[in-house]
Amino acid sequence: MRNKMKISFVLVFTFILLAPCTADSTKNLLRFPREPFSDNFIVLHPDLSSVRGEFSVCTWLKNQLDQNVPWFSYKVPGARNTLLLKLTDFHVMVASGVAYPLHFEAKIMRDEWYHLCYIWKSGWAEYYINGVWVPVTGPHPKGLLSVGGTLVLGQGQGRSESDKFAGDMYQLNVFKRTITLQEVTEMFYNGRCVDICRALAYEVVVSWADILRKGEVNGEVTKEASECDYAWGVVSDVAGMLVRNIKRKYN
């Protein structure tokens, strides 16, 4: 009887813990088509004044091209890309006006979903793929992020035809601080069909909902169903797995 009470308590506690990580409420992803001759991108003008000293960018991506193309570009007037995130490297430029190319050794396969996180603080940068830390080489930029810029998703702001992302983007969020390894891994293991947890949602300065609602769509970019109606099933599966492990422990 006591063991059953323990199991019931853990089951309730598990769902309390998981409840703040709710099913995705947007149900839409952004699809960037393969045709390189089209200007396929999303434009936003976010207020990033609260992230000048540190920030994090996380998203789910499914790439269709075997090329190192940019998917995130932030640029202030009169400068090159202040922050350019690509599939196999990235460039960061802060108030000094000097561009710092940072590289990592990882292969992004075609037609597979990946969870990517770029985390930056003055003099320090980290990158995670599917919740795993990836070594970054190159000088880590110091200073403060310049504000008043334009955010473009799907390509760099040079807009050359060979410099375009093709594939699906989902649940991109910009956070106003450096998120932790635990928070990165939780986002990945929760899966793309679950919103970020409530405690972390308070740290968001550019949300996926903002992008879908306020982003200026150019070219042939479309909003497609994310196929995430089963999100609560994913949460239930996780809870069920935890409970089964606990039953084995107490039986």
Short mmCIF file of C-alpha atoms in Angstrom, two decimals:
data_model
loop_
_atom_site.label_atom_id
_atom_site.label_comp_id
_atom_site.label_asym_id
_atom_site.label_seq_id
_atom_site.Cartn_x
_atom_site.Cartn_y
_atom_site.Cartn_z
CA MET A 1 0.00 0.00 0.00
CA ARG A 2 2.78 2.38 0.90
CA ASN A 3 4.55 1.69 -2.39
CA LYS A 4 1.35 2.43 -4.32
CA MET A 5 0.99 5.73 -2.47
CA LYS A 6 4.57 6.61 -3.35
CA ILE A 7 3.94 5.80 -7.00
CA SER A 8 0.73 7.87 -7.07
CA PHE A 9 2.53 10.81 -5.49
CA VAL A 10 5.38 10.64 -8.01
CA LEU A 11 2.91 10.40 -10.89
CA VAL A 12 1.11 13.55 -9.76
CA PHE A 13 4.42 15.31 -9.09
CA THR A 14 5.68 14.34 -12.56
CA PHE A 15 2.72 15.93 -14.27
CA ILE A 16 3.09 19.05 -12.12
CA LEU A 17 6.67 19.31 -13.31
CA LEU A 18 5.74 18.72 -16.92
CA ALA A 19 2.63 20.92 -16.95
CA PRO A 20 4.58 24.22 -17.32
CA CYS A 21 6.02 22.75 -20.57
CA THR A 22 2.78 22.83 -22.54
CA ALA A 23 1.93 21.59 -26.00
CA ASP A 24 2.88 23.93 -28.84
CA SER A 25 0.17 26.58 -29.22
CA THR A 26 1.20 27.89 -32.65
CA LYS A 27 1.00 24.66 -34.67
CA ASN A 28 2.93 26.32 -37.53
CA LEU A 29 6.44 26.07 -38.90
CA LEU A 30 8.09 28.22 -41.58
CA ARG A 31 9.04 26.53 -44.84
CA PHE A 32 11.76 28.05 -47.03
CA PRO A 33 11.62 26.54 -50.56
CA ARG A 34 14.61 25.20 -52.47
CA GLU A 35 14.44 27.70 -55.36
CA PRO A 36 17.55 29.92 -54.87
CA PHE A 37 16.45 32.59 -57.32
CA SER A 38 13.63 33.75 -55.05
CA ASP A 39 14.14 36.16 -52.16
CA ASN A 40 12.74 33.85 -49.51
CA PHE A 41 13.19 35.34 -46.06
CA ILE A 42 11.46 36.76 -42.98
CA VAL A 43 12.20 40.27 -41.67
CA LEU A 44 11.71 41.58 -38.14
CA HIS A 45 12.79 44.72 -36.28
CA PRO A 46 13.15 43.49 -32.68
CA ASP A 47 14.06 45.48 -29.60
CA LEU A 48 17.27 43.81 -28.41
CA SER A 49 18.30 46.51 -25.94
CA SER A 50 17.95 43.98 -23.09
CA VAL A 51 20.41 41.51 -24.64
CA ARG A 52 23.42 43.72 -25.34
CA GLY A 53 25.70 41.89 -22.92
CA GLU A 54 24.49 38.31 -23.36
CA PHE A 55 21.88 36.31 -25.24
CA SER A 56 20.96 32.87 -26.55
CA VAL A 57 19.32 31.78 -29.82
CA CYS A 58 17.69 28.34 -30.10
CA THR A 59 15.64 26.76 -32.86
CA TRP A 60 14.61 23.55 -34.58
CA LEU A 61 15.81 23.27 -38.20
CA LYS A 62 15.43 20.75 -41.00
CA ASN A 63 17.81 21.54 -43.86
CA GLN A 64 17.33 20.53 -47.51
CA LEU A 65 20.70 21.60 -48.96
CA ASP A 66 24.26 20.30 -48.59
CA GLN A 67 25.61 23.82 -48.22
CA ASN A 68 26.78 26.02 -45.38
CA VAL A 69 24.01 28.61 -45.63
CA PRO A 70 22.87 31.16 -43.03
CA TRP A 71 19.54 30.83 -41.28
CA PHE A 72 19.78 33.81 -38.88
CA SER A 73 21.17 37.27 -39.59
CA TYR A 74 21.09 40.38 -37.41
CA LYS A 75 22.50 43.59 -38.88
CA VAL A 76 22.69 47.19 -37.73
CA PRO A 77 22.76 50.10 -40.22
CA GLY A 78 26.16 50.84 -41.70
CA ALA A 79 27.68 47.51 -40.72
CA ARG A 80 28.00 44.00 -42.03
CA ASN A 81 26.09 41.13 -40.45
CA THR A 82 26.41 41.75 -36.71
CA LEU A 83 25.39 38.17 -35.99
CA LEU A 84 25.32 35.55 -38.73
CA LEU A 85 24.43 31.97 -37.79
CA LYS A 86 25.09 29.32 -40.43
CA LEU A 87 24.81 25.55 -40.56
CA THR A 88 28.50 24.81 -39.97
CA ASP A 89 29.92 28.08 -38.58
CA PHE A 90 28.94 31.60 -37.56
CA HIS A 91 30.25 35.15 -37.60
CA VAL A 92 29.85 37.61 -34.74
CA MET A 93 30.58 41.35 -34.84
CA VAL A 94 30.15 43.55 -31.80
CA ALA A 95 30.58 47.28 -31.17
CA SER A 96 34.24 47.20 -32.28
CA GLY A 97 33.13 46.57 -35.86
CA VAL A 98 35.45 43.58 -36.20
CA ALA A 99 33.93 40.34 -37.52
CA TYR A 100 34.93 37.18 -35.65
CA PRO A 101 34.47 33.92 -37.59
CA LEU A 102 33.78 31.03 -35.23
CA HIS A 103 33.81 27.44 -36.45
CA PHE A 104 32.59 24.10 -35.15
CA GLU A 105 33.08 20.58 -36.42
CA ALA A 106 29.68 18.99 -36.91
CA LYS A 107 27.74 17.62 -39.85
CA ILE A 108 24.15 18.70 -40.33
CA MET A 109 22.39 16.03 -42.39
CA ARG A 110 19.68 16.79 -44.89
CA ASP A 111 15.99 16.23 -44.13
CA GLU A 112 16.54 15.62 -40.42
CA TRP A 113 15.30 17.78 -37.54
CA TYR A 114 18.07 19.31 -35.41
CA HIS A 115 17.85 21.43 -32.29
CA LEU A 116 20.48 24.21 -32.44
CA CYS A 117 21.47 26.66 -29.70
CA TYR A 118 23.99 29.51 -29.95
CA ILE A 119 24.89 31.11 -26.61
CA TRP A 120 26.97 34.28 -26.31
CA LYS A 121 28.35 36.49 -23.55
CA SER A 122 31.11 39.07 -23.97
CA GLY A 123 34.31 37.11 -24.54
CA TRP A 124 32.60 33.71 -24.53
CA ALA A 125 30.47 31.65 -26.92
CA GLU A 126 29.02 28.13 -26.95
CA TYR A 127 27.11 26.01 -29.44
CA TYR A 128 24.88 22.99 -28.91
CA ILE A 129 23.43 20.53 -31.39
CA ASN A 130 20.67 18.23 -30.12
CA GLY A 131 21.56 19.09 -26.54
CA VAL A 132 25.25 18.22 -26.99
CA TRP A 133 28.02 20.79 -26.56
CA VAL A 134 30.08 21.28 -29.72
CA PRO A 135 33.63 22.74 -29.47
CA VAL A 136 33.95 26.18 -31.04
CA THR A 137 37.25 27.46 -32.45
CA GLY A 138 38.21 31.05 -33.13
CA PRO A 139 38.46 34.27 -31.07
CA HIS A 140 35.36 34.87 -28.97
CA PRO A 141 34.18 38.47 -29.42
CA LYS A 142 34.05 40.93 -26.55
CA GLY A 143 31.88 44.01 -26.13
CA LEU A 144 28.18 44.78 -26.36
CA LEU A 145 25.76 43.81 -29.09
CA SER A 146 24.75 46.82 -31.19
CA VAL A 147 21.03 47.57 -31.13
CA GLY A 148 18.59 49.08 -33.61
CA GLY A 149 19.21 46.45 -36.25
CA THR A 150 17.17 44.23 -38.56
CA LEU A 151 16.70 40.51 -38.06
CA VAL A 152 16.44 38.34 -41.17
CA LEU A 153 15.60 34.64 -41.06
CA GLY A 154 16.46 32.36 -43.96
CA GLN A 155 19.53 34.11 -45.35
CA GLY A 156 22.28 36.62 -44.73
CA GLN A 157 21.69 40.27 -45.43
CA GLY A 158 23.99 40.25 -48.42
CA ARG A 159 21.23 38.23 -50.12
CA SER A 160 23.29 36.41 -52.72
CA GLU A 161 21.44 33.61 -54.50
CA SER A 162 23.79 30.95 -53.11
CA ASP A 163 23.43 32.24 -49.55
CA LYS A 164 19.91 31.05 -48.73
CA PHE A 165 18.48 28.52 -46.35
CA ALA A 166 16.09 25.91 -47.73
CA GLY A 167 14.07 23.77 -45.37
CA ASP A 168 11.86 24.06 -42.28
CA MET A 169 12.28 26.29 -39.23
CA TYR A 170 10.36 25.85 -36.01
CA GLN A 171 10.27 27.20 -32.46
CA LEU A 172 13.02 29.82 -32.83
CA ASN A 173 13.41 31.90 -29.69
CA VAL A 174 15.91 34.57 -28.62
CA PHE A 175 16.62 34.71 -24.88
CA LYS A 176 17.95 37.70 -22.93
CA ARG A 177 20.57 35.70 -21.07
CA THR A 178 22.93 32.79 -21.47
CA ILE A 179 20.84 29.69 -20.88
CA THR A 180 22.32 26.71 -19.07
CA LEU A 181 23.27 23.27 -20.32
CA GLN A 182 20.36 21.82 -18.37
CA GLU A 183 17.93 24.21 -20.06
CA VAL A 184 19.34 23.38 -23.50
CA THR A 185 19.05 19.64 -22.94
CA GLU A 186 15.53 20.01 -21.54
CA MET A 187 14.43 21.83 -24.70
CA PHE A 188 15.88 19.08 -26.85
CA TYR A 189 14.55 16.13 -24.86
CA ASN A 190 11.11 17.72 -24.49
CA GLY A 191 10.96 17.60 -28.28
CA ARG A 192 10.02 20.14 -30.89
CA CYS A 193 6.30 19.65 -30.25
CA VAL A 194 6.45 21.07 -26.72
CA ASP A 195 6.73 24.78 -25.98
CA ILE A 196 9.64 26.01 -23.89
CA CYS A 197 8.90 25.71 -20.17
CA ARG A 198 7.22 28.60 -18.42
CA ALA A 199 10.21 29.61 -16.29
CA LEU A 200 12.38 29.95 -19.40
CA ALA A 201 9.61 31.68 -21.36
CA TYR A 202 10.04 34.73 -19.12
CA GLU A 203 13.55 35.14 -20.56
CA VAL A 204 12.39 35.37 -24.20
CA VAL A 205 12.80 38.66 -26.10
CA VAL A 206 11.90 37.34 -29.55
CA SER A 207 9.46 34.42 -29.47
CA TRP A 208 8.29 32.02 -32.15
CA ALA A 209 4.82 33.52 -31.78
CA ASP A 210 6.33 37.00 -32.43
CA ILE A 211 8.01 35.71 -35.58
CA LEU A 212 4.83 34.16 -36.96
CA ARG A 213 2.71 37.18 -36.05
CA LYS A 214 5.04 40.14 -36.76
CA GLY A 215 7.53 38.78 -39.29
CA GLU A 216 7.38 40.28 -42.79
CA VAL A 217 7.17 37.34 -45.21
CA ASN A 218 9.08 37.71 -48.49
CA GLY A 219 9.17 35.47 -51.55
CA GLU A 220 7.74 31.97 -51.32
CA VAL A 221 8.14 31.36 -47.59
CA THR A 222 5.01 29.68 -46.24
CA LYS A 223 3.48 28.76 -42.91
CA GLU A 224 2.84 25.03 -42.75
CA ALA A 225 1.29 22.70 -40.19
CA SER A 226 3.92 21.56 -37.72
CA GLU A 227 2.31 18.11 -37.35
CA CYS A 228 2.47 18.56 -33.60
CA ASP A 229 -1.11 17.77 -32.62
CA TYR A 230 0.28 14.78 -30.76
CA ALA A 231 2.39 16.93 -28.41
CA TRP A 232 0.60 15.94 -25.23
CA GLY A 233 1.08 12.34 -26.25
CA VAL A 234 4.81 12.98 -26.18
CA VAL A 235 4.55 14.43 -22.68
CA SER A 236 2.45 11.51 -21.54
CA ASP A 237 4.99 9.08 -22.96
CA VAL A 238 7.75 10.76 -20.97
CA ALA A 239 5.66 10.68 -17.80
CA GLY A 240 4.80 7.04 -18.43
CA MET A 241 8.45 6.15 -18.85
CA LEU A 242 9.32 7.81 -15.54
CA VAL A 243 6.52 6.05 -13.73
CA ARG A 244 7.51 2.64 -15.17
CA ASN A 245 11.08 3.18 -13.95
CA ILE A 246 9.79 4.11 -10.49
CA LYS A 247 7.56 1.02 -10.37
CA ARG A 248 10.53 -1.17 -11.13
CA LYS A 249 12.45 0.49 -8.34
CA TYR A 250 9.79 0.00 -5.67
CA ASN A 251 8.51 -3.44 -6.73
#
